Structures are given as C-alpha cells and as structure tokens.
Coordinates of C-alpha atoms and ligand atoms in Angstrom, one line a residue:
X25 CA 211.3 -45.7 190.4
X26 CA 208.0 -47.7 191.4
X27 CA 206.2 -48.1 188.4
X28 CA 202.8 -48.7 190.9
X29 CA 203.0 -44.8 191.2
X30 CA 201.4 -42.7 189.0
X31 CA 203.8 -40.0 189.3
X32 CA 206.9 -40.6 187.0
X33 CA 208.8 -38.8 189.0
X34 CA 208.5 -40.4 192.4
X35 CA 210.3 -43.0 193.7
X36 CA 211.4 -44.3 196.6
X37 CA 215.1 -43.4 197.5
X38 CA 217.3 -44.2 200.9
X39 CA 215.6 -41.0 202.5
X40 CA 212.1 -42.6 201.5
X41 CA 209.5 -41.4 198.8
X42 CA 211.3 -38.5 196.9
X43 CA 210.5 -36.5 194.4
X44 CA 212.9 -35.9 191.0
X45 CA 215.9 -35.4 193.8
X46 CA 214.3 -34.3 197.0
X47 CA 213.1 -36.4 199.4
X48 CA 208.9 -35.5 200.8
X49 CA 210.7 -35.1 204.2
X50 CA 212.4 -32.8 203.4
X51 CA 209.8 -31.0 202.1
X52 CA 207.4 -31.5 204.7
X53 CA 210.0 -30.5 206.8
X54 CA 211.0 -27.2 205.6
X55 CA 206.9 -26.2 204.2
X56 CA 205.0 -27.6 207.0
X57 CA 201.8 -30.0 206.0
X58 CA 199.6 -29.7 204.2
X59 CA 201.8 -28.7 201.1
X60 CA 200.9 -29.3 197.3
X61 CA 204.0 -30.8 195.8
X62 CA 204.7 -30.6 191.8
X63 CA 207.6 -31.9 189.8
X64 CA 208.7 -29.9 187.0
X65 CA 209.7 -32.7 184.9
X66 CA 206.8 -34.2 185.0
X67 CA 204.9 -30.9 184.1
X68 CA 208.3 -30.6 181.1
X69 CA 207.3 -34.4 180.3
X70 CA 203.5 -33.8 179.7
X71 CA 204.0 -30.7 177.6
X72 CA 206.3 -32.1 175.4
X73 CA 204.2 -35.4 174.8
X74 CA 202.0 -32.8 173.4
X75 CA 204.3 -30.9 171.4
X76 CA 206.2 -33.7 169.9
X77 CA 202.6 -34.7 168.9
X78 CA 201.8 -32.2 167.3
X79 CA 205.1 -31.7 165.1
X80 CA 203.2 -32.3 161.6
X81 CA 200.1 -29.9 162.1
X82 CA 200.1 -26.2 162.4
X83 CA 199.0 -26.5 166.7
X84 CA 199.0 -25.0 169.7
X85 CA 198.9 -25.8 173.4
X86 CA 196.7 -23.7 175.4
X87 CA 197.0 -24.8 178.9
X88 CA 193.7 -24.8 181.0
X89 CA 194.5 -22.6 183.6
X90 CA 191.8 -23.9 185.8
X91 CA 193.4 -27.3 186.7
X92 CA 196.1 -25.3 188.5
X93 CA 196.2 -21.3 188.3
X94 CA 199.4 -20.9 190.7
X95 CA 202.0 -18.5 189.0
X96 CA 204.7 -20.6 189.1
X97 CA 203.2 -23.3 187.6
X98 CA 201.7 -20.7 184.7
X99 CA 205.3 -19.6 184.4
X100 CA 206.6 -22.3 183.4
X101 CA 204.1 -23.7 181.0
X102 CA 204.3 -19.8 179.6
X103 CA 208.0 -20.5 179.2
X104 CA 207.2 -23.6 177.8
X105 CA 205.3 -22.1 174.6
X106 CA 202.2 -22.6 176.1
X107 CA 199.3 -20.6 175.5
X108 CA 196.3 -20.4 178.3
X109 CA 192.5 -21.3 178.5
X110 CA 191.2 -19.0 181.1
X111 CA 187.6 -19.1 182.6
X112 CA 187.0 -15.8 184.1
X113 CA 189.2 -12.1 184.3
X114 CA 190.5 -13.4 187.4
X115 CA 192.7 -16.2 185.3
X116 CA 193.6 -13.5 182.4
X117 CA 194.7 -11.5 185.2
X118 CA 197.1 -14.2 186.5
X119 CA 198.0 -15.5 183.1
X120 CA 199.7 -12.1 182.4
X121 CA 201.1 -11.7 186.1
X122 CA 202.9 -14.9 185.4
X123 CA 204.5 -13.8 181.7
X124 CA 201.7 -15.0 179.6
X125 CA 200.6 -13.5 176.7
X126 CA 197.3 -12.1 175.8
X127 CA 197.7 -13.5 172.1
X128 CA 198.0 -17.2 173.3
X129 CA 194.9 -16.7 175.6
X130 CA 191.5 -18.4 174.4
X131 CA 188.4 -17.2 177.0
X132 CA 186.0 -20.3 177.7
X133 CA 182.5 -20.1 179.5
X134 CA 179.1 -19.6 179.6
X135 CA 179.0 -16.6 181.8
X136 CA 181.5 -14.0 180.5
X137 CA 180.3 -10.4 182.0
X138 CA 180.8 -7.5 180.3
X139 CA 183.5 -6.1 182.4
X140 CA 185.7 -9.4 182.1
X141 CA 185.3 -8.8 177.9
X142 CA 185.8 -5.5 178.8
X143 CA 189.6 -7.0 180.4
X144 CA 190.2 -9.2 177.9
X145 CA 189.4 -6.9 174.3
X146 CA 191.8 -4.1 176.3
X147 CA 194.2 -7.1 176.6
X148 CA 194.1 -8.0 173.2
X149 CA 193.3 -12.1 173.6
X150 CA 193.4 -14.5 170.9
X151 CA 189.7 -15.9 170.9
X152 CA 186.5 -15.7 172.8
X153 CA 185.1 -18.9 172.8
X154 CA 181.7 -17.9 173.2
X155 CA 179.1 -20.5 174.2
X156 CA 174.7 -18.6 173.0
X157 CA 173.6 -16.4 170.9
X158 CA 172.9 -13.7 174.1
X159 CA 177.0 -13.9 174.9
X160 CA 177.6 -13.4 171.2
X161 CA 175.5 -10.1 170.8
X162 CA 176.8 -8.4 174.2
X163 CA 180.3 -9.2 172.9
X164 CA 179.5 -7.7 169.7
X165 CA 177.9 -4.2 172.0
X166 CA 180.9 -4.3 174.4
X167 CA 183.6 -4.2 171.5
X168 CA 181.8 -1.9 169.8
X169 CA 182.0 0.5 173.1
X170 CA 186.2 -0.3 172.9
X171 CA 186.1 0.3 169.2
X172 CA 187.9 -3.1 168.8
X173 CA 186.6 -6.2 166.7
X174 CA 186.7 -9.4 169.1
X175 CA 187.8 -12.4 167.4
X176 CA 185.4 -15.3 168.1
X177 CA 185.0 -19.2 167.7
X178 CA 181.6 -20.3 168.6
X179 CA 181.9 -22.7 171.1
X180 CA 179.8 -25.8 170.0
X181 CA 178.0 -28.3 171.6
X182 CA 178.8 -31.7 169.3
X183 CA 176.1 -34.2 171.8
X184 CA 178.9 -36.9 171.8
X185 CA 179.0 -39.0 175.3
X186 CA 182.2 -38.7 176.8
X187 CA 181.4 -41.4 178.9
X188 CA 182.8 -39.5 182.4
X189 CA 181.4 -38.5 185.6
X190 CA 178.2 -36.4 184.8
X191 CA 180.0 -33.7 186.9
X192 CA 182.4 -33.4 184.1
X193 CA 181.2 -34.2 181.3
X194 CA 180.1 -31.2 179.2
X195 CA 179.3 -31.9 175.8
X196 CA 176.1 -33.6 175.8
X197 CA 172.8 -31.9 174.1
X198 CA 171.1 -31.6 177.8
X199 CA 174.7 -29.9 179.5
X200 CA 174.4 -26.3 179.8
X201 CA 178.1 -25.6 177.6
X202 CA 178.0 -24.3 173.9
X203 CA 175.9 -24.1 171.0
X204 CA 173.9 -26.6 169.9
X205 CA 174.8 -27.7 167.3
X206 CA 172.0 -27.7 164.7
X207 CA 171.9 -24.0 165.6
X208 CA 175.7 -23.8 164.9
X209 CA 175.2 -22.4 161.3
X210 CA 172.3 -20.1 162.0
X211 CA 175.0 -18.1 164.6
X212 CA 178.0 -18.2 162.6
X213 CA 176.1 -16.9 159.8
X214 CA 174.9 -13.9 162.5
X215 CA 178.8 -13.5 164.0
X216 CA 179.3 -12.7 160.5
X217 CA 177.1 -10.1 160.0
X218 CA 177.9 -8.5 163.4
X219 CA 180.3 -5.0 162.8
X220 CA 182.0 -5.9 166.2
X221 CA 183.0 -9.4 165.9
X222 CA 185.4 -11.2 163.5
X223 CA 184.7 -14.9 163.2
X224 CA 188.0 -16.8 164.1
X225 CA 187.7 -20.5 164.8
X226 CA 185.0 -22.9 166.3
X227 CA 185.6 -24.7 169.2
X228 CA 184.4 -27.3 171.3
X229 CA 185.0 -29.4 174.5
X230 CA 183.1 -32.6 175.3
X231 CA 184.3 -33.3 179.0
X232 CA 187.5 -34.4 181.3
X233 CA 189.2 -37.3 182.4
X234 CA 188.4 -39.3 179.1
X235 CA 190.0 -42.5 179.0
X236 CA 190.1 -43.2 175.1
X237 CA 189.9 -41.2 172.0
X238 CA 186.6 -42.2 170.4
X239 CA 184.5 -39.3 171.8
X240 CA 186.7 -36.7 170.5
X241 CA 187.1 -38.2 167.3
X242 CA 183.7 -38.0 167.0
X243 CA 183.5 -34.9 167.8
X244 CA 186.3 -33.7 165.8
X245 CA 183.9 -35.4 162.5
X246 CA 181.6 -33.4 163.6
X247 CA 183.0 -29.9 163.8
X248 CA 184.4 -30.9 160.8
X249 CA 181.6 -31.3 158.9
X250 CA 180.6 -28.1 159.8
X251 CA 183.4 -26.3 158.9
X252 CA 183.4 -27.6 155.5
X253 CA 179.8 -25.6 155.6
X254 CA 180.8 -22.6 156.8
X255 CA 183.5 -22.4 154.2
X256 CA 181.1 -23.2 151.9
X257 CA 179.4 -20.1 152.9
X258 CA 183.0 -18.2 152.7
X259 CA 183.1 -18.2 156.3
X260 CA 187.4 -19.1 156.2
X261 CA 188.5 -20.2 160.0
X262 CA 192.0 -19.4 161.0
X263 CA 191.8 -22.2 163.8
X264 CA 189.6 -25.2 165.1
X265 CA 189.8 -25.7 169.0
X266 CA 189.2 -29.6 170.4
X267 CA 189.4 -28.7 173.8
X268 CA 191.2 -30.2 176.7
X269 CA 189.8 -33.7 178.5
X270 CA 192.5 -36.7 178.0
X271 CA 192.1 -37.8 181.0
X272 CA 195.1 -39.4 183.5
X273 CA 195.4 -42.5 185.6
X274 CA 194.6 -42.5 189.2
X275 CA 193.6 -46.0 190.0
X276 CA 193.4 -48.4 187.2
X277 CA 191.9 -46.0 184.0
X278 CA 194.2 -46.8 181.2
X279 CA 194.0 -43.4 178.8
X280 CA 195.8 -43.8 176.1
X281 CA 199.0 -41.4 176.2
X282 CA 198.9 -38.1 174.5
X283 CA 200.2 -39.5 170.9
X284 CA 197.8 -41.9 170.4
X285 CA 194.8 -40.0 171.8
X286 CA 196.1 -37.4 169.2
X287 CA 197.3 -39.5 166.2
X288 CA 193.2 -40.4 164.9
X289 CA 192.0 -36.6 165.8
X290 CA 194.8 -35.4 163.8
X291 CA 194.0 -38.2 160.7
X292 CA 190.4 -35.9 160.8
X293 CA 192.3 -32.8 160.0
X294 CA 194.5 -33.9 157.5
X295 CA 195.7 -32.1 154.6
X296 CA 193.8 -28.9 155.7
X297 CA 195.3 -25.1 156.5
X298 CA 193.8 -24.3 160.2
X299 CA 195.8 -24.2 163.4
X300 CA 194.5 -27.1 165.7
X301 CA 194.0 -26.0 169.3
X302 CA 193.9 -28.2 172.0
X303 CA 193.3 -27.0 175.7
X304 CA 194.5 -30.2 177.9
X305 CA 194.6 -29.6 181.5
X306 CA 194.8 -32.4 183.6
X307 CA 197.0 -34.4 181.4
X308 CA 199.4 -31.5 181.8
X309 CA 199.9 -31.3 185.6
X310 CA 197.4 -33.8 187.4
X311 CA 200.0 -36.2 187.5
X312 CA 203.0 -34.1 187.9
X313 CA 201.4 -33.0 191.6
X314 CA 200.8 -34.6 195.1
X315 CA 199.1 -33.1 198.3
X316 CA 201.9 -34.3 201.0
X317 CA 200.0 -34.5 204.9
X318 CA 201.0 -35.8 208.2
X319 CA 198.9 -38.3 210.0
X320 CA 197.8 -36.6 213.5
X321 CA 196.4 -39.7 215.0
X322 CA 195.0 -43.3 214.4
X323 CA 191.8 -44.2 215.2
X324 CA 191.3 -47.7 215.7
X325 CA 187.7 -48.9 215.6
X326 CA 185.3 -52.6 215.9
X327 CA 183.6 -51.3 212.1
X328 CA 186.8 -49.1 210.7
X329 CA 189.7 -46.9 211.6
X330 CA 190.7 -43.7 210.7
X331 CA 194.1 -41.9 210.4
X332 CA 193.0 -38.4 210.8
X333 CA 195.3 -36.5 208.6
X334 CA 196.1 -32.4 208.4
X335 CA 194.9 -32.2 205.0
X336 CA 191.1 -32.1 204.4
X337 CA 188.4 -31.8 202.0
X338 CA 189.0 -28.1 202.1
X339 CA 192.6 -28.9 200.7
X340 CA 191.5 -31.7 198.0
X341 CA 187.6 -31.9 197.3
X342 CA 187.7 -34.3 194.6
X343 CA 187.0 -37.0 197.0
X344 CA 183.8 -35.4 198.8
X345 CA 182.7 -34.2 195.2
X346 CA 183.3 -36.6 192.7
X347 CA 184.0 -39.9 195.1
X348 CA 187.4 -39.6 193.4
X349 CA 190.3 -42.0 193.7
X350 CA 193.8 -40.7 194.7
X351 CA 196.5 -43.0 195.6
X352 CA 197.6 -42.7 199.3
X353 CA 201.5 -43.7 199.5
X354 CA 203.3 -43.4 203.0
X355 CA 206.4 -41.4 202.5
X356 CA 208.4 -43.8 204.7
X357 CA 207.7 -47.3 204.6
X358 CA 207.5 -49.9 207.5
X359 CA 207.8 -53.3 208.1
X360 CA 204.6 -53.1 210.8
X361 CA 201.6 -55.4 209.3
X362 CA 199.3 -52.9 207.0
X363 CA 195.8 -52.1 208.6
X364 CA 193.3 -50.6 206.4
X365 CA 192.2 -47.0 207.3
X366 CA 189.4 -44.5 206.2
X367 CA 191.6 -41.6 205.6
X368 CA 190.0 -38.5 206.6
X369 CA 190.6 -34.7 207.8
X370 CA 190.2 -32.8 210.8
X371 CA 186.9 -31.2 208.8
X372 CA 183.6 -31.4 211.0
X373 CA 181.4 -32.9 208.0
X374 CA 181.2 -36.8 207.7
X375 CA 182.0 -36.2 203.8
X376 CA 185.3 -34.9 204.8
X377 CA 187.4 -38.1 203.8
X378 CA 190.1 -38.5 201.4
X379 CA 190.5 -41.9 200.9
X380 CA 188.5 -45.2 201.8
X381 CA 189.4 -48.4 203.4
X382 CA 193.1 -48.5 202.3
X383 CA 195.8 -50.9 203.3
X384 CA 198.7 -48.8 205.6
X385 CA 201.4 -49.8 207.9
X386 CA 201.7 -46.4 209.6
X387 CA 202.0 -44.7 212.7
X388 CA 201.1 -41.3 213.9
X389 CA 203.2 -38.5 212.8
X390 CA 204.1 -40.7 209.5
X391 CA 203.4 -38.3 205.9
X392 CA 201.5 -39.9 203.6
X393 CA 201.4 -38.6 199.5
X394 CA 198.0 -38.5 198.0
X395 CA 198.8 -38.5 194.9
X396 CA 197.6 -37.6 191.2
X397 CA 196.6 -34.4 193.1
X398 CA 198.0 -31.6 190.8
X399 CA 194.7 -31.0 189.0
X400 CA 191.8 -29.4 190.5
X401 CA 193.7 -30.0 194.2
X402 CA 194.7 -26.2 194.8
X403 CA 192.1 -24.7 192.5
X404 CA 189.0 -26.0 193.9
X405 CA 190.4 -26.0 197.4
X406 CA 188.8 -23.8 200.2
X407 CA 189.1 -21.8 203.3
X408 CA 185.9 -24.2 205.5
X409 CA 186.6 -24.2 208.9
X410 CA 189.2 -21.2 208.6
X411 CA 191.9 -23.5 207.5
X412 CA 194.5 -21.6 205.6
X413 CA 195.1 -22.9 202.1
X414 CA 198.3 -25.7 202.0
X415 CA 201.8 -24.0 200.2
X416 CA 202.4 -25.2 197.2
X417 CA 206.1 -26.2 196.3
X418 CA 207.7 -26.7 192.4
X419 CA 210.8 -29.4 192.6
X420 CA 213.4 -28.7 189.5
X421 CA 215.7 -31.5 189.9
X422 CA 217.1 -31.0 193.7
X423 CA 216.0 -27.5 193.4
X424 CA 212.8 -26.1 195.5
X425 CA 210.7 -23.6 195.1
X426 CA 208.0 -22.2 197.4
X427 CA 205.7 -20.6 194.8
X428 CA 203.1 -20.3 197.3
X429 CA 203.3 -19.5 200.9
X430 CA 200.6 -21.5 203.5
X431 CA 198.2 -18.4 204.2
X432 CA 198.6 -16.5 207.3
X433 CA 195.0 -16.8 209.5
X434 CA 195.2 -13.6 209.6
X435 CA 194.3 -13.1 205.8
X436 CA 191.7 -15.0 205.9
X437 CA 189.9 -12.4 207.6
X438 CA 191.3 -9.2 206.5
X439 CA 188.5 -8.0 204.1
X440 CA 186.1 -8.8 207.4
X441 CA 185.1 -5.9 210.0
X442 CA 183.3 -5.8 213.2
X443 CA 180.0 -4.9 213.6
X444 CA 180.2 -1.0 215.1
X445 CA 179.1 -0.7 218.8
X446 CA 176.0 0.8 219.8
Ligands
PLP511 C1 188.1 -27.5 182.0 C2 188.3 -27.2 180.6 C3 189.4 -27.6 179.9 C4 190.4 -28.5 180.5 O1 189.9 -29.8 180.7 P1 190.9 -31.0 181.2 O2 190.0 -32.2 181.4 O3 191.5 -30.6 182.5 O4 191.9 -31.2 180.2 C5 189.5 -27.2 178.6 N1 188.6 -26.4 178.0 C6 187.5 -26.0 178.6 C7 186.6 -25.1 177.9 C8 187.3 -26.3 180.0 O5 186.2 -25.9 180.6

C-alpha cells in the first residue's frame, strides 16, 4: 500500500487503485460516478484507536453524526459500541433508524426547538448539551410539559484558540457556541434549581481539524477547574464531555494519532470517578472515505487547464467553502508525462472547483479519487443545478455495499407542484 495516501486502506493493486479488496473500477463500474466510497476497516481502525485509548478511564465514544449521517455508516459505528452526537431531530431520527440507542445519544447546538426536545425527552437521550441560559429554561418548560426530568451538561465556552479555519473553529469567547464561561457557575447553580432538569455533565467543544493537543488540554484545565467548583457546591457530575476535533491529514497536517492527542487530556482527569466523553467525528470516518468521479473532458488552455469532472461542488463543498485540500489520485496510472489541471465540475459558478493546479497524466474517461472525503463530503453535499446526490458505497474486505442509491431526478422534485391554470 502507498504510504503517500492518506487512506490506509488504498493501494494500488494489478486492477489499479483499490480499496481493502476491490478495485475503484469496479466500483465506478457497477455505482456509476459520482460515488462516495468508505472502507470499513478504516472506519473499524479509527474507532478502535479510540477505544484502545481509552481502556484505563471510564469513556465513551459518541460519534458525531454530522461528519457522515448515512445509515450504514451509523450502523456500523452503532455496532461498534458507539454512541452518537446529533445536531438536530433529523439525526436522532436516523441514529435510531440505524440501531442506535437513545441512551448513548448526547444533543449538541445552539438552536434546539422545542419540538426536537420534545423528540428527544420522548426518546429518552443521554444528555442535552445545552449551549444559554434561554435554551436551558425552555428545556426545563418543555420537560415539565412531558413530565420527564432532562438530563443536562452545560455546554461551555472555555476561549482557548484552536488555531483552525475561523469556519470551524468554535470555542473562542466571540463564537456564537456555549456558555461563557465566567457565566458557567451562575447557570449550573440555576439548572440546579430548575424542577425539570437534572444536571448531568458539562461539556465543551473548541473546534475541528486540530492538528495537536495543546488546545484541548487547555481546555480540559479549564472545565476542570470548574468542576472541582461545582462539586464544591455539591453539584456531583456523572460525566465530562471534550468534544470531537482531532483533526486528520489531507495534505501535509501532521495531527498527532488518537493516543497521543488522548494520553495528556486523560493525565487532566486522573484519579477522578466521571465518565469522559469524547465526540470525534472526522477522525472517525474522514479518512476512511473518497468521492470516486470520472473525468468528462480536458481542457487545455495558454493560462491553465481543466479536467472537468462529474463530481461538483454540490457533491464535495469543502473546496468552494473552506479552500480545502483533498488529494486527487487517478485510479489507473499512466506512463503519459503529468500536466497540471484545475480540477473542476460541470457546476455553472467559477467557485465550483475541487482541486487546484495539480500534476496528472490522464485522459478523458480516466476516474480520479479525491480523497480524505468521508467527512463533511455527503453531509454538506447539495442538490444545485438539480444534480442528484452521488451513492454512497461501504467496502468490507471484497464485500460491497450500496448503502445509498444515486437519487432518481425525479425525487428531487416530488414535494414540488405546478402552479394551477387560470
Ligand atoms: C461538529 C461537532 C463535533 C465533531 O467535530 P469533528 O471535528 O468532526 O470531530 C463534535 N461535537 C460537536 C458539538 C460538534 O458540533
């Protein structure tokens, strides 16, 4: 296997680049293009970094369902022992369609609506992580209306620098996410004198795609600190929540891997009783996933040329949002000289590229893998231009699995009427 990829399981093989045992051709082949490609070992790999982490502390995983919400891909994390960080009803809805359980589901977000604590009180989740004081007292009126007490962390705002993209970086005093956290105290002592509520755990999560450990250590101090004054106050926790973030490579980052972003968080928490939650996302499935494509035609140009592919920012908006990097691979190599391409999609928008200025030797019809794509590919991907979402397919060894089907056109616009004549 090509240790350049940052796929573990992708290699190239006599058929070209495959994937665990099945060659992308034969994928693309039998799914069509575009198609969303994940390796279950990889997904098994990541997990269990985690969990063999996490062997000498009362922990739990809970998957952030948000990087990738597909049901397969929930299953088997589920199966896995995994618990869920959902963002909305929409995700509790899946987690439980796909054999999760409500009692290993935390709820993030700033913008919980009554009916989706409604959902998740009937449902009977493990935590709300809730993020003001407002969120807190409608939670405390809606689960008075069920006659249930909802068990709560506060989610807290530590105003450590994560150093990311601004997009995604979320624990900073001026971000809109959590508590702040000289207000912390004055809350937690209000959850507990709420009927409706049971303080649970405090949480926090300071951004994504961190690429070393000293933000969340700092941050873990912090919450710390705080517990140590809530217990003070009797307030006993059942559970402190570091969120998810550990970011993955996709060009040249070098994040530490999961044990030793893990090992000087867990040094924090030593010696004490509470579970330690973490809710890692990418690092579970960005780099177990690729978004295979097929080059429709070269455009050779004086200032640059393009290989126009069928995937498009629609598919994979990292690019056009964040200026990410993914890795462009051609499935089948040649011994033609490379020529460096702007890799783009058939999207009418000039911000519809994937990847910039990359070295190729390709020809039309060739697949290329952008890879690194299994996190916020699917998720955040779109219907512009009434292109049907790509199918998504799970490889298990030489095993495949279509866990999602390319969309029919016709869906896209079956909630849509005509006007009625005059
Ligand atoms: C997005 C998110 C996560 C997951 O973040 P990753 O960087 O993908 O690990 C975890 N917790 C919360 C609250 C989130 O919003």
């Amino acid at each position: 296997m090509n240790s350049e990829l940052t796929i573990p399981t992708l290699g190239y093989g006599t058929a070209g680049l495959q994937i665990e045992g099945v060659p992308l051709a034969e994928i693309a082949s039998r799914f069509g293009t575009p198609v969303f490609v994940y390796s279950l070992g990889a997904m098994t790999a990541a997990f269990n970094a985690y969990r063999n982490a996490l062997t000498r502390h009362k922990a739990q995983v809970f998957y952030a369902v948000k990087a990738n919400a597909n049901l397969g891909v929930l299953s088997a994390f589920a199966r896995m022992g995994s618990g869920f960080d959902i963002v909305s009803g929409g995700e509790l809805t899946r987690v439980i369609a796909a054999g999760g359980h409500a009692s290993k589901v935390v709820f993030s977000g700033v913008g919980k609506s009554s009916q989706e604590m409604r959902q998740a009180l009937d449902a009977g989740i493990r935590c709300f992580n809730v993020e003001s004081r407002s969120e807190l007292e409608r939670l405390n009126r809606v689960a008075g209306e069920t006659c249930k007490a909802a068990p709560i962390a506060l989610r807290v705002n530590p105003d450590v620098d994560p150093k990311t993209h601004p997009y995604i970086s979320t624990g900073l005093r001026n971000n809109k996410f959590g508590v702040a956290f000289n207000e912390a105290l004055a809350l937690y002592r209000l959850a507990a004198s709420l009927p409706n509520v049971k303080v649970s755990g405090i949480a926090c999560h300071i951004g994504s795609q961190l690429v070393d450990s000293a933000p969340i250590v700092e941050a873990a101090e912090k919450l710390l600190g705080l517990v140590n004054q809530l217990s003070a106050e009797g307030m006993a926790l059942d559970h402190i929540d570091l969120g998810g973030g550990l970011g993955i490579r996709y060009q040249d980052e070098t994040p530490p891997d999961t044990a030793d972003y893990l090992a000087p968080v867990l040094r924090v928490f030593e010696g004490r009783h509470e579970e330690l939650c973490f809710e890692p996302g990418r690092s579970l499935i960005g780099n177990a996933g690729l978004l295979l494509t097929r080059i429709e035609y070269l455009k050779p140009g004086a200032e640059k040329s393009f290989a126009i592919v069928d995937a498009a920012m629609n598919d994979l908006a990292r690019p056009a949002l964040y200026d990410a990097y993914h890795e462009v691979v051609a499935v089948t190599p040649r011994d033609d000289k490379p020529q460096r391409y702007e890799i783009v999609g058939p999207i009418c928008e000039s911000g519809d590229f994937l990847a910039h200025d990359r070295a190729l030797a390709v020809r039309e019809g060739d697949l290329l893998a952008l890879l690194s794509a299994g996190a916020y590919g699917m998720t955040m991907s779109s219907n512009y231009n009434t292109r049907p979402r790509a199918a998504e397919v799970i490889v298990n060894g030489d095993q495949l699995h279509l866990v999602r089907a390319r969309e029919p056109i016709e869906s896209l616009f079956a909630l849509e009427s005509l006007l009625p004549e005059t």
